[in-house]
């Protein structure tokens, strides 16, 4: 008999590596006494001790109900596992060989009650539990966790390759509830953020859609354990804040939901201006292309929702798509739904994309948009982009310029526009930051004398800079500067600039030759009556920030 006890003790010592003696805030104590497996149910046995009036003692069976035993079990498992990880049922129960276990403490208590918490337990002290029903043993039964809270998955999925590194994964979605994966019923409303949450936490892919791609046959549900319980509701208000509802039964008559997670692009793919057709308009003699800015983030197509939380980044995104400049159009434009139609499935939308100071200083922590209007084309970002006016060798000119001859001087005034990357699209912001030295350098770069003067902006005379023109302020030029090539400047985000109400009008002059006064809206070939630029390109930092928006 002594040898048998030694074997039992050795086995229990091994099991105690997981369920060791455990004090809970020095008020509730538990000791592992045995376990058994009735797959998928695991049963663990404990004896318990409590502190009454500061003295720790064993709990005797007399006066303890199954409900009290269940409370002990839940407290113990909340100590062993993270709260909510395991749902446990408890009752009074004894393992095999329980007779070999003796009391652990110098005190014993009957009729123990901890209804006001384990720090204030009460009970009647007795010398031992022999005459009080013996030492209390509780059995705690639970389903062995196969997943953790918040985990999702695709059950028995099929993987279809669509090229190098591109694929779709399709199958029935499952949600972890009380440690087990439960299937989701067809007809459960899954929003775009719900789908993104399931795909992200299942496969590390940030997007997908409800249903299956054309031609893909969905395999049948094949659960590791079928508990006869299903998910009838699932909703996420963010990627980490989700709730679900369940019921016992099956998903008859509609069956189980089908979900597809996808990787359809590489994050290194070029930024594009999406539309289901090439849309081009002519405005003031300049070609503009209209579409929806689209890029790749986390392996899926991504867009920015025009929900009022984002920086007005028209020119930034147009430059990212290979254009010179551009601007935003209203989401309720008549073109919005036309452009949205034909959009690929599973697009994700971002909010809270902001910039401050300069184009290069932008927020790199945008959030998933939860507004359903973002996903139905009602809040699409619509861009009007232009390749700009080709510079044709000229680097600087006065837009909508007026030429006069006064006392033998040729005087030309207009809105200065300069060339960056082969197209005219940058101008000066009339905010008082442009110094006389900078203005003189601008005039000098166009072949005029060093006598630049700022004039009042009369839009009826000079109009405005081309739609989408970028604006710069605070030009800084070293004393040794010969042209604006040697200067640097800051990009301006002032909305008055983008609206054309802060255009700077510059006047330059030089000794007159035979010139016919004229008005022109763009640079013309050398020898015409218009003022032409003779300088070289402005050295302004215009780094694209598109990579800022992509998810790290």
CSV table of N, CA and C in Angstrom, one decimal, residues 1-9 97 99-100:
chain,number,residue,atom,x,y,z
A,1,UNK,N,0.8,-1.2,0.0
A,1,UNK,CA,0.0,0.0,0.0
A,1,UNK,C,0.9,1.3,0.0
A,2,UNK,N,2.0,1.2,0.8
A,2,UNK,CA,2.9,2.3,0.8
A,2,UNK,C,3.5,2.6,-0.6
A,3,UNK,N,3.8,1.5,-1.3
A,3,UNK,CA,4.3,1.7,-2.7
A,3,UNK,C,3.3,2.4,-3.6
A,4,UNK,N,2.1,2.0,-3.5
A,4,UNK,CA,1.0,2.6,-4.3
A,4,UNK,C,0.9,4.0,-4.0
A,5,UNK,N,1.0,4.4,-2.7
A,5,UNK,CA,0.9,5.8,-2.4
A,5,UNK,C,2.0,6.6,-3.0
A,6,UNK,N,3.2,6.0,-3.0
A,6,UNK,CA,4.4,6.7,-3.6
A,6,UNK,C,4.2,7.0,-5.1
A,7,UNK,N,3.6,6.0,-5.8
A,7,UNK,CA,3.3,6.2,-7.2
A,7,UNK,C,2.3,7.3,-7.5
A,8,UNK,N,1.2,7.3,-6.7
A,8,UNK,CA,0.2,8.3,-6.8
A,8,UNK,C,0.8,9.7,-6.5
A,9,UNK,N,1.6,9.8,-5.4
A,9,UNK,CA,2.3,11.0,-5.1
A,9,UNK,C,3.2,11.6,-6.2
A,97,UNK,N,-8.2,7.7,-5.2
A,97,UNK,CA,-7.1,7.7,-4.2
A,97,UNK,C,-7.2,8.9,-3.3
A,99,UNK,N,-8.4,9.1,-0.5
A,99,UNK,CA,-8.2,8.8,0.9
A,99,UNK,C,-6.8,8.9,1.3
A,100,UNK,N,-5.9,9.0,0.4
A,100,UNK,CA,-4.5,9.2,0.8
A,100,UNK,C,-4.1,10.6,1.0
